[in-house]
Each structure stands twice: as C-alpha cells, then as structure tokens.
Amino acid sequence: MEELEILRKKLYSIQRQDNIQKLSERNCIEIIVKMIDLKMIDIIHSLDGKEYITPKQLENEIKDEILKCGGRVVVCDLQSILSIDIIHIEEALEKLKKRDKSIQIYQGEIMTRYYLDSILQEIQEQLQEVGKLHINDLSNRFSIGVDFLINLIEQNLKKINHSLNNNSNNNSNNNSNNNSNNNSNNNSNILLKNIIFDNQEVLYTQSHINRHYHKVIGLFSSITKPILINNVIKQHQNHYQLNERLVRQQLQELIENKRINGFIQGKASNAEFIPTIFSQSRLKWIDSFYHQNQFITFDSVSKLQINEPQSFLKNTFTDGLLLHSCFIHKSLIDKIDDNIIEIIENSNWLDLIPLLPPLTDKDISMIVSNCPNMKTNNAILLGNSFIISKSFVDRCFTLLQKTIQERIEKQQLILENIASSNIKKQQQQQQQQPKSENIDQKIEATTTTTTTTNQSTKKKENLINSDDDEDNKKSKGKNKKSKQQSSLQKLINDSDDYKVYNKKQENNNKKVDHLKEINQLLSKWYGNMEEELVESLSQYLRPLVNQSWESMVKEAKDKLENETQKQRKQQLQQLNSQFFSLYNSFLLFRKGLQSLNNNDNVVVDDDNGKTIIALEKHLLKTVGINITNLLIEINANYHMLDKTTFETTSERSLILSQFPPQLSKSFEKLIQSLNKSTLNDFIDSLENVCSQSQIKLKSLDKKLEKQLLNENQNELEEQFLNEIDVGNQFQIIVNLMYIRYKNNYIFSPPRLIGKLVSTLVMDTSIDKEIITRLTKLHQEIVKLITNNKLSNQDNDNTELNDHIKFFKDLILN
C-alpha cells in the first residue's frame, strides 16, 4: 500500500508540472500499442478507435447495463451500447458468471436471479387472482422458453419441499436460533407457495384444487346412470371449467375412499362412470332374465352399457356356457342330450327349434357339439336345427342302395337282352350263310328256264355286282336304308326300355347327380319328415349315393363287358369254325372242277372251257362271297366293332373303313377278285387277307376230303328222301352219282347240270343201265321244262316216276 501511495503522489506531482514536451495523439497510440505488444498493460480498444478500456472497467459497465435493464439484457445489444467487440464482452461475461452465480445466460440473454425472482413473484400474484395458469401462456408472456420456465418453477417447488423437511427436522431436534434464522432466510427465497404444478402444463393453487374437488363430488354424486366421463366434462366445461386430468384423478380418489358409490369402466376416452345404484338394478334384471329364460343374449347385455358382455356373464354366472351370440344355462344342454338319447334308441330324428330359445345356427351348432351323446358319433346334425340318428341315416342309405341296385339290374337286363338279340341275329345270319349252298343246290336243281331263285342268292350276287354300279345305287340307297333294317333290330330300337337305356347311357357319360331322386324317394318313404330335413338329409346322402351308383355301375359295366367279351370269343370261335368248314368245302369244290378239267373222257373244246369258267364264276359268287363275308365278320369281331354284320355294300364299306388301312385294302382286293373268272386270284387274295388276320389256312388232305364227301353225300341223300320237286330230285341224283362214281363234288348251277350228266355218260366204268336211265331221266326233265310242266307237282309221267324210283332204290341200297 505504501508503494502504491508513493506512485500515486509521484503521478500527482508529474501532473502538476508544466509540460515541456508534449506527445501527439499518434505518438500516444503507438506507445500504447507497443506496451500492449510487450504485455506491459492489458486494455481493450473500442470499436470507434477513440478509447481504451480495461477488462475490469468492461465488467463494471456490463453490470451497470444489466442493472439499468432490470436484470435482463440481450448479449448482442451490449456491443452497440458499450462499443466493444462482442468477443471481449463474452469473455467478460464468462468471468462474471464464475464470480457471480446469480447471473446466467439463456439463449443469448443475460438473466439475473433478482429478475427471475420477479417473474416467480408475478406468477404467484397472478395465481392468487385466477387460480390456475398454463405454462404456455406464461412462456409467451415473459418471452421465455417453456423448458426454462418449467425448470425454474420446479426448482422453486423443490425448495418448498426441502424447506418443509428442514422445518420438521428442526422442530423435532429443537435446534438453536441460528438455524431458525437460516431457515427464515431460505423461506425468504421461496416465492411460489401453495402451488400445484400438474403434469408440467398447468399451475394450480391449492384453493383451486379444493374447489375443483368439490365440483367433482357434486357432479358425480348426482349421476344415476352410466355416462362417459368425457361427456360429463364437455357438458359442464363452460360452467365449472373442469380439467379432464384432475377430474379423472379426483374421481378415482373419491371412488377409492368410497365418497362416491360407483366404478369406472373402460379406459382413456371410453372411460365410463357407472353408479352403484344402476349396476345393482342392472345386475338384478340380468339375473332375473337369465334364470327365467335359461339364456341371455350379448346384445341385450350390451344395451345395458356393459362393454364386455362375454367376460361379464362368465364371471357373474358359473353355471352357464358361452355361445356365439348368447350365454345359456347348462340345463338346456342336458335337455337336448336326453332327447338325443331317445332318438338314438328309436332310430328317429329330432327338431331342435321347439326345444330351444330363438338362437342363431352357430349357437345351435355349439350347443349340439357340447352334448355328450353327440361325441359318440351315433347321431349327426343336419340343416343346423335337426339331429338324426346314424342308424336312421344308414337305413335310408340301405334303401337307396337297394333302389339303385334294382335300377342297375334292370338296365343290365336290357343290355343283356340287346346283346343277346344282336348275337342271335348274327348267329342266324351266320347259320344262313353255310346253308345257302344247300339252298342254292335245291333251287338250282330246277330247270334252266325256271324263274324261281333264292333271295339270299340274289343278295350275294348283288353284293358282287353292286361294286360295278355302286354309283347308280347311291341315290336309291338313302330311300331304302330304313327298309334294309332287320325286323329284330327295329323291334329293339322301337322298344321303350331301349330308348330309356340309350338316354341313360348318354347321361352316364357325365357325372350323375341323384339329389332330386333322393329327395323324391325320402319324401315318398317318410311323408311326416320336414321338408328342410328332407333336403338336408338328401344333401348328406348325395355323395354316398353318387359314389355307390358309380361303383355299382362300374361293377355292372365290367360284368357286362366280361360277358360280352366271352360271348364275342365264343362267337369268334363259331365264326372261325364256320369259316374253315366253308373254306374246306370251297377246296373240295375247287378240286372237283380241276378233276372235271383233267378228265380224259371229256373232249376239250371251247364249250368245255366256257363251262369250266361258268362253274368257277358260280363258285365265286356263291361260296366265295360267303367266305369273304364271313372273313369280314370275323375281323369285325376281332377288332371289337359295334356292328359286325351287314346286308348291303354300304354297310360292308362302313365296316371295312374301320379296319386298319392295310387290312382294308387287302379286303378290297379280295372283293374285286370275286368278279374275276379264275379261282387262283381269289385264293391269292384270300391267303393275303388270312395272313393279316392271323388265320392259318391248311390244304385239303385225303382224310378230310373223304369226310367232306361223305357228309355231303349223306346230306344229299337226306334231302332226296324229303324232296318232292322233280327238278330238285334230278339235280340231287346227278350230284350223288357224280360223288359215287367220280369221287368228287362239283358245285354246279341248274343250267350246267347237263355237263355233269354228259361227264357221267361218257364214263365207261358206270353200269350201262344206270347210264341209260340217267340219260332218259334227263330227257324227260328237259321235256317238262320245254312244256313248262316242271313245277306241276301232280306229274303222271310213269316213265319219269319209274326212273326216279330206280335211282331212289339205288341210292338207298
């Protein structure tokens, strides 16, 4: 201090002396800058460059400016006010904050403790006037951030709690007066008293809270029915100025303290206050309805303002069962279960509608599923309201199966009749073909001028000749198509059963549905059954009946196919037997023609050559066409064609078109060979067709030839005994003589029988009397033909009769 005083006096004396040398302003500035560089002094240059200020002085000026502004000033404003760079101002403020804790900077503003206390004091005064203040309003009013203001208020409220704790401790320990003075000083800093800060949003006074508390008591004590808490607040907001948060807190506290009788149901905006008087009357009504009706619906409970009726009823009544839309008493299930036992024992059905209250289908289904006797699978639920015993269902299914079986058997019988009719028809046609040889022989034994011919021979010749003029007959074939159909086929096609069968066969190609028939049969068998149950039972039996129908139809079809295949196999065997028999006969006739051609007794001339050609043509047009037709029928059966027989060329062409192409071409060649005059072409074509048809042809051995000759001889002898026509008798005599003496059989038409007579006459090995009589008999026959008396059965020609009697005795002996 003494040194400072010496310096001060020295400065004073220097200042009193007259200035001998004066420094210019520029020199002074340079000196100061030099001293600053040498860090001899610490001063701050002003922004206008006219002044220098020490940091201490800057701090003092900042304090003065804060005080001047009432404890709150913007930092940026100090730069213009003090004309000092903002950097130096901020450095000075940092030093001030460290020394003075009452100063703080918030968002670029300097605030002192006494300024903040003034804000709290103002809040306290206003709260005492209005009772509540919103933090947002205060933030806008004082231009302070909400977070800063909340922090300020909460710090003050913490001081209140801390002060209360200290007071309680001081009173309990009887501290000294110094402690009491300290407490009083602390209380002097507490500016917010009897204040409640709700959720950092609203400030209330305790008196406001008490007034609000009594408003809640008054409002909710007067409520007698459920109401949403939000609705109560909205209805009385203008008059009572209620706070939703306070209302919920205080109402919950009042209910817990049993100051208000009731409870809160639901949460958030759905929270509902239900007074006890209403809940008691509601529960009484629900209990009465439930025990009287044995059920109660969820909708009726919901109308009584119960938000979760399922859980409410489950917790209220322990003797019931929750369904889809209602709650029922278990006695209803026991009642239904007893009836189920009865229908199971009696094989009957039960309608649940009269036994149950008005419930939904899903509720009924849930009731039935909870019945113990339904779990034994002895009864089923149909139509959502009918229970029917399984034995009754099985009985209905058995009856339906029996009906199906009868229907299928009837159809199968129709099928078998049709199949057997077709087979009989084919067999008849096949039997007619080999017999045609004898028929031809009988008829052709008449005179060459007779006009009587067999219809079958005409048909066979037409089959050959029609190939040449088929184009001319196409237009006529359409008009005669219906006439060509056999009477047996017409009878089958015209029958009602066949038409019904055809329709059903067409329907069988699709999936058969017997729903309508099941419905009709059930209605017929059980007239007292409800229509709805009939439909439901029909729907239940529908897949079973359809499946049973398909399996039975398949079984019947397989059986019929097996029988058909068996019949086809037998028929094919018969056809093969007939074919070989006819083929052997053809070979026998062919050998007869060859023997005639090689006979030494026969003079070879043009007439003889023409006769051989005519006989070969006759053999092809008769036996050859029969072999061809029979071979076509064998292949038709082998390839499982629907139609195996034919009567016209168009029908034959239709069958040939269904054969394999190569086989069809071979048959065409075989048919064309029938029009040729030689047998070799026919034999070659026949062998080609048989090789493709897997038929092995064998040559005629002596044993078989002898057997065939004996058979034909026996057959001719039998015909001769029964024949009364003179012409036929003559032809049989000639054939028998030829077989006996020539050991051959020539298949000859009546017009060429004279050639055989000439051959026999020229044979010297035959007895002359036989030759003579045969020649005379031939002459007599020619006379009868010339006089047109051959058809006269009452012939009185004694010579003719004598000759015939001679040959008859000769044949029999």
Tab-separated table of C-alpha atoms in Angstrom, residues 464-682:
chain	number	residue	atom	x	y	z
A	464	ILE	CA	-70.621	-108.605	-106.020
A	465	ASN	CA	-72.369	-106.877	-108.877
A	466	SER	CA	-73.085	-103.728	-106.873
A	467	ASP	CA	-69.364	-102.939	-106.814
A	468	ASP	CA	-69.593	-102.226	-110.576
A	469	ASP	CA	-72.651	-99.981	-110.413
A	470	GLU	CA	-72.498	-98.673	-106.858
A	471	ASP	CA	-72.629	-95.091	-108.049
A	472	ASN	CA	-76.009	-95.709	-109.674
A	473	LYS	CA	-77.465	-97.057	-106.451
A	474	LYS	CA	-76.307	-94.328	-104.046
A	475	SER	CA	-79.390	-92.207	-104.551
A	476	LYS	CA	-81.649	-95.235	-104.086
A	477	GLY	CA	-79.767	-96.426	-101.016
A	478	LYS	CA	-80.901	-93.432	-98.961
A	479	ASN	CA	-84.554	-94.148	-99.595
A	480	LYS	CA	-84.188	-97.886	-98.913
A	481	LYS	CA	-81.992	-97.598	-95.833
A	482	SER	CA	-84.833	-97.958	-93.359
A	483	LYS	CA	-86.266	-100.917	-95.283
A	484	GLN	CA	-82.971	-102.773	-95.166
A	485	GLN	CA	-83.013	-102.786	-91.370
A	486	SER	CA	-83.998	-106.138	-89.952
A	487	SER	CA	-87.248	-106.609	-88.075
A	488	LEU	CA	-85.398	-107.730	-84.955
A	489	GLN	CA	-83.300	-104.539	-84.835
A	490	LYS	CA	-86.415	-102.437	-85.409
A	491	LEU	CA	-88.135	-104.223	-82.568
A	492	ILE	CA	-85.211	-103.457	-80.247
A	493	ASN	CA	-84.896	-99.829	-81.337
A	494	ASP	CA	-88.628	-99.213	-81.029
A	495	SER	CA	-88.861	-100.657	-77.511
A	496	ASP	CA	-89.336	-98.149	-74.657
A	497	ASP	CA	-86.733	-99.832	-72.483
A	498	TYR	CA	-84.141	-99.462	-75.191
A	499	LYS	CA	-84.906	-95.747	-75.577
A	500	VAL	CA	-84.718	-95.212	-71.815
A	501	TYR	CA	-81.479	-97.147	-71.722
A	502	ASN	CA	-79.981	-95.090	-74.543
A	503	LYS	CA	-80.853	-91.865	-72.754
A	504	LYS	CA	-79.358	-93.144	-69.513
A	505	GLN	CA	-76.244	-94.320	-71.319
A	506	GLU	CA	-75.805	-90.788	-72.685
A	507	ASN	CA	-76.251	-89.378	-69.195
A	508	ASN	CA	-73.801	-91.892	-67.734
A	509	ASN	CA	-71.038	-90.312	-69.781
A	510	LYS	CA	-71.398	-87.311	-67.458
A	511	LYS	CA	-71.240	-87.173	-63.684
A	512	VAL	CA	-74.584	-88.447	-62.414
A	513	ASP	CA	-76.244	-86.486	-59.620
A	514	HIS	CA	-79.140	-88.206	-57.814
A	515	LEU	CA	-80.039	-85.325	-55.484
A	516	LYS	CA	-83.502	-84.808	-56.969
A	517	GLU	CA	-84.273	-88.546	-56.954
A	518	ILE	CA	-83.063	-88.913	-53.353
A	519	ASN	CA	-85.287	-86.021	-52.332
A	520	GLN	CA	-88.303	-87.572	-54.029
A	521	LEU	CA	-87.717	-91.028	-52.541
A	522	LEU	CA	-87.244	-89.701	-48.990
A	523	SER	CA	-90.416	-87.605	-49.284
A	524	LYS	CA	-92.243	-90.691	-50.515
A	525	TRP	CA	-90.943	-93.008	-47.788
A	526	TYR	CA	-91.250	-90.533	-44.878
A	527	GLY	CA	-94.208	-88.282	-45.501
A	528	ASN	CA	-94.101	-86.755	-41.996
A	529	MET	CA	-90.488	-85.623	-42.347
A	530	GLU	CA	-89.952	-81.869	-42.518
A	531	GLU	CA	-89.115	-80.547	-45.964
A	532	GLU	CA	-85.988	-78.818	-44.689
A	533	LEU	CA	-84.773	-82.063	-43.119
A	534	VAL	CA	-85.502	-83.952	-46.346
A	535	GLU	CA	-83.320	-81.502	-48.273
A	536	SER	CA	-80.537	-81.608	-45.678
A	537	LEU	CA	-80.598	-85.416	-45.497
A	538	SER	CA	-80.565	-85.584	-49.300
A	539	GLN	CA	-77.515	-83.354	-49.372
A	540	TYR	CA	-75.825	-85.555	-46.760
A	541	LEU	CA	-76.600	-88.793	-48.646
A	542	ARG	CA	-75.854	-87.274	-52.039
A	543	PRO	CA	-72.093	-88.045	-52.207
A	544	LEU	CA	-72.604	-91.505	-50.715
A	545	VAL	CA	-75.346	-92.402	-53.183
A	546	ASN	CA	-73.426	-90.959	-56.140
A	547	GLN	CA	-70.329	-92.920	-55.153
A	548	SER	CA	-72.352	-96.085	-54.645
A	549	TRP	CA	-74.036	-95.559	-58.009
A	550	GLU	CA	-70.691	-95.132	-59.772
A	551	SER	CA	-69.213	-98.216	-58.133
A	552	MET	CA	-72.278	-100.350	-58.943
A	553	VAL	CA	-72.419	-99.064	-62.497
A	554	LYS	CA	-68.734	-99.770	-62.920
A	555	GLU	CA	-69.175	-103.267	-61.500
A	556	ALA	CA	-72.166	-103.960	-63.754
A	557	LYS	CA	-70.322	-102.496	-66.712
A	558	ASP	CA	-67.284	-104.662	-66.042
A	559	LYS	CA	-69.504	-107.694	-65.655
A	560	LEU	CA	-71.313	-106.907	-68.886
A	561	GLU	CA	-68.035	-106.288	-70.691
A	562	ASN	CA	-66.692	-109.590	-69.437
A	563	GLU	CA	-69.816	-111.378	-70.587
A	564	THR	CA	-69.718	-109.520	-73.888
A	565	GLN	CA	-66.075	-110.445	-74.375
A	566	LYS	CA	-66.880	-114.024	-73.501
A	567	GLN	CA	-69.759	-114.054	-75.981
A	568	ARG	CA	-67.570	-112.374	-78.588
A	569	LYS	CA	-64.918	-115.010	-78.004
A	570	GLN	CA	-67.462	-117.806	-78.394
A	571	GLN	CA	-68.902	-116.117	-81.435
A	572	LEU	CA	-65.431	-115.684	-82.902
A	573	GLN	CA	-64.742	-119.369	-82.347
A	574	GLN	CA	-68.000	-120.256	-84.079
A	575	LEU	CA	-67.176	-117.935	-86.949
A	576	ASN	CA	-63.742	-119.455	-87.287
A	577	SER	CA	-65.254	-122.945	-87.291
A	578	GLN	CA	-67.765	-121.926	-89.948
A	579	PHE	CA	-65.021	-120.250	-91.963
A	580	PHE	CA	-62.786	-123.313	-92.017
A	581	SER	CA	-65.763	-125.535	-92.799
A	582	LEU	CA	-66.753	-123.278	-95.690
A	583	TYR	CA	-63.152	-122.956	-96.850
A	584	ASN	CA	-62.720	-126.744	-96.875
A	585	SER	CA	-65.929	-127.039	-98.885
A	586	PHE	CA	-64.523	-124.447	-101.296
A	587	LEU	CA	-61.340	-126.506	-101.691
A	588	LEU	CA	-63.466	-129.618	-102.256
A	589	PHE	CA	-65.478	-127.860	-104.955
A	590	ARG	CA	-62.290	-126.473	-106.494
A	591	LYS	CA	-60.802	-129.977	-106.687
A	592	GLY	CA	-63.999	-131.177	-108.341
A	593	LEU	CA	-63.615	-128.502	-111.025
A	594	GLN	CA	-59.975	-129.434	-111.531
A	595	SER	CA	-60.938	-133.122	-111.941
A	596	LEU	CA	-63.538	-132.127	-114.488
A	597	ASN	CA	-60.988	-130.137	-116.422
A	598	ASN	CA	-58.475	-133.017	-116.324
A	599	ASN	CA	-60.976	-135.780	-117.180
A	600	ASP	CA	-59.752	-137.834	-120.083
A	601	ASN	CA	-63.275	-138.741	-121.080
A	602	VAL	CA	-64.157	-135.118	-121.627
A	603	VAL	CA	-63.398	-133.673	-125.016
A	604	VAL	CA	-61.573	-130.413	-124.604
A	605	ASP	CA	-63.248	-127.745	-126.729
A	606	ASP	CA	-64.410	-124.177	-126.438
A	607	ASP	CA	-67.713	-125.196	-124.895
A	608	ASN	CA	-65.935	-127.178	-122.230
A	609	GLY	CA	-63.678	-124.220	-121.441
A	610	LYS	CA	-66.686	-121.935	-121.155
A	611	THR	CA	-68.371	-124.442	-118.865
A	612	ILE	CA	-65.352	-124.532	-116.542
A	613	ILE	CA	-65.288	-120.731	-116.449
A	614	ALA	CA	-69.025	-120.609	-115.701
A	615	LEU	CA	-68.645	-123.134	-112.884
A	616	GLU	CA	-65.750	-121.154	-111.387
A	617	LYS	CA	-67.786	-117.943	-111.542
A	618	HIS	CA	-70.690	-119.698	-109.904
A	619	LEU	CA	-68.399	-120.979	-107.142
A	620	LEU	CA	-67.010	-117.486	-106.540
A	621	LYS	CA	-70.459	-115.854	-106.489
A	622	THR	CA	-71.814	-118.367	-104.025
A	623	VAL	CA	-69.223	-119.976	-101.781
A	624	GLY	CA	-66.574	-117.289	-102.463
A	625	ILE	CA	-68.820	-114.412	-101.388
A	626	ASN	CA	-69.867	-116.387	-98.304
A	627	ILE	CA	-66.211	-116.898	-97.341
A	628	THR	CA	-65.471	-113.196	-97.893
A	629	ASN	CA	-68.442	-112.036	-95.819
A	630	LEU	CA	-67.624	-114.482	-93.056
A	631	LEU	CA	-63.999	-113.334	-93.013
A	632	ILE	CA	-65.116	-109.683	-92.761
A	633	GLU	CA	-67.378	-110.600	-89.850
A	634	ILE	CA	-64.510	-112.452	-88.115
A	635	ASN	CA	-62.287	-109.368	-88.356
A	636	ALA	CA	-65.118	-107.093	-87.181
A	637	ASN	CA	-65.491	-109.234	-84.063
A	638	TYR	CA	-61.740	-109.395	-83.589
A	639	HIS	CA	-61.453	-105.578	-83.695
A	640	MET	CA	-64.430	-105.198	-81.306
A	641	LEU	CA	-66.572	-103.174	-83.707
A	642	ASP	CA	-70.056	-102.167	-82.615
A	643	LYS	CA	-71.641	-103.651	-85.718
A	644	THR	CA	-70.231	-106.857	-87.159
A	645	THR	CA	-72.919	-107.936	-89.668
A	646	PHE	CA	-74.051	-106.285	-92.903
A	647	GLU	CA	-76.568	-106.755	-95.668
A	648	THR	CA	-75.643	-104.067	-98.184
A	649	THR	CA	-72.437	-102.886	-99.807
A	650	SER	CA	-72.659	-99.544	-97.955
A	651	GLU	CA	-72.790	-101.351	-94.612
A	652	ARG	CA	-69.899	-103.564	-95.692
A	653	SER	CA	-67.866	-100.484	-96.750
A	654	LEU	CA	-68.578	-98.857	-93.391
A	655	ILE	CA	-67.184	-101.886	-91.578
A	656	LEU	CA	-64.134	-102.076	-93.845
A	657	SER	CA	-63.398	-98.374	-93.213
A	658	GLN	CA	-62.966	-99.165	-89.506
A	659	PHE	CA	-60.285	-101.790	-90.200
A	660	PRO	CA	-56.560	-100.973	-90.296
A	661	PRO	CA	-55.697	-99.374	-93.663
A	662	GLN	CA	-53.560	-102.267	-94.908
A	663	LEU	CA	-56.190	-104.853	-93.989
A	664	SER	CA	-58.932	-102.757	-95.568
A	665	LYS	CA	-57.001	-102.564	-98.849
A	666	SER	CA	-56.469	-106.333	-98.828
A	667	PHE	CA	-60.209	-106.890	-98.390
A	668	GLU	CA	-60.909	-104.556	-101.311
A	669	LYS	CA	-58.641	-106.684	-103.477
A	670	LEU	CA	-60.373	-109.840	-102.230
A	671	ILE	CA	-63.788	-108.405	-103.129
A	672	GLN	CA	-62.532	-107.381	-106.571
A	673	SER	CA	-61.216	-110.919	-107.145
A	674	LEU	CA	-64.793	-112.243	-106.817
A	675	ASN	CA	-65.627	-110.639	-110.169
A	676	LYS	CA	-62.808	-112.416	-111.952
A	677	SER	CA	-63.295	-115.740	-113.736
A	678	THR	CA	-60.385	-117.673	-112.159
A	679	LEU	CA	-60.099	-119.094	-108.723
A	680	ASN	CA	-56.356	-118.507	-108.403
A	681	ASP	CA	-56.702	-114.740	-107.961
A	682	PHE	CA	-59.317	-115.289	-105.293
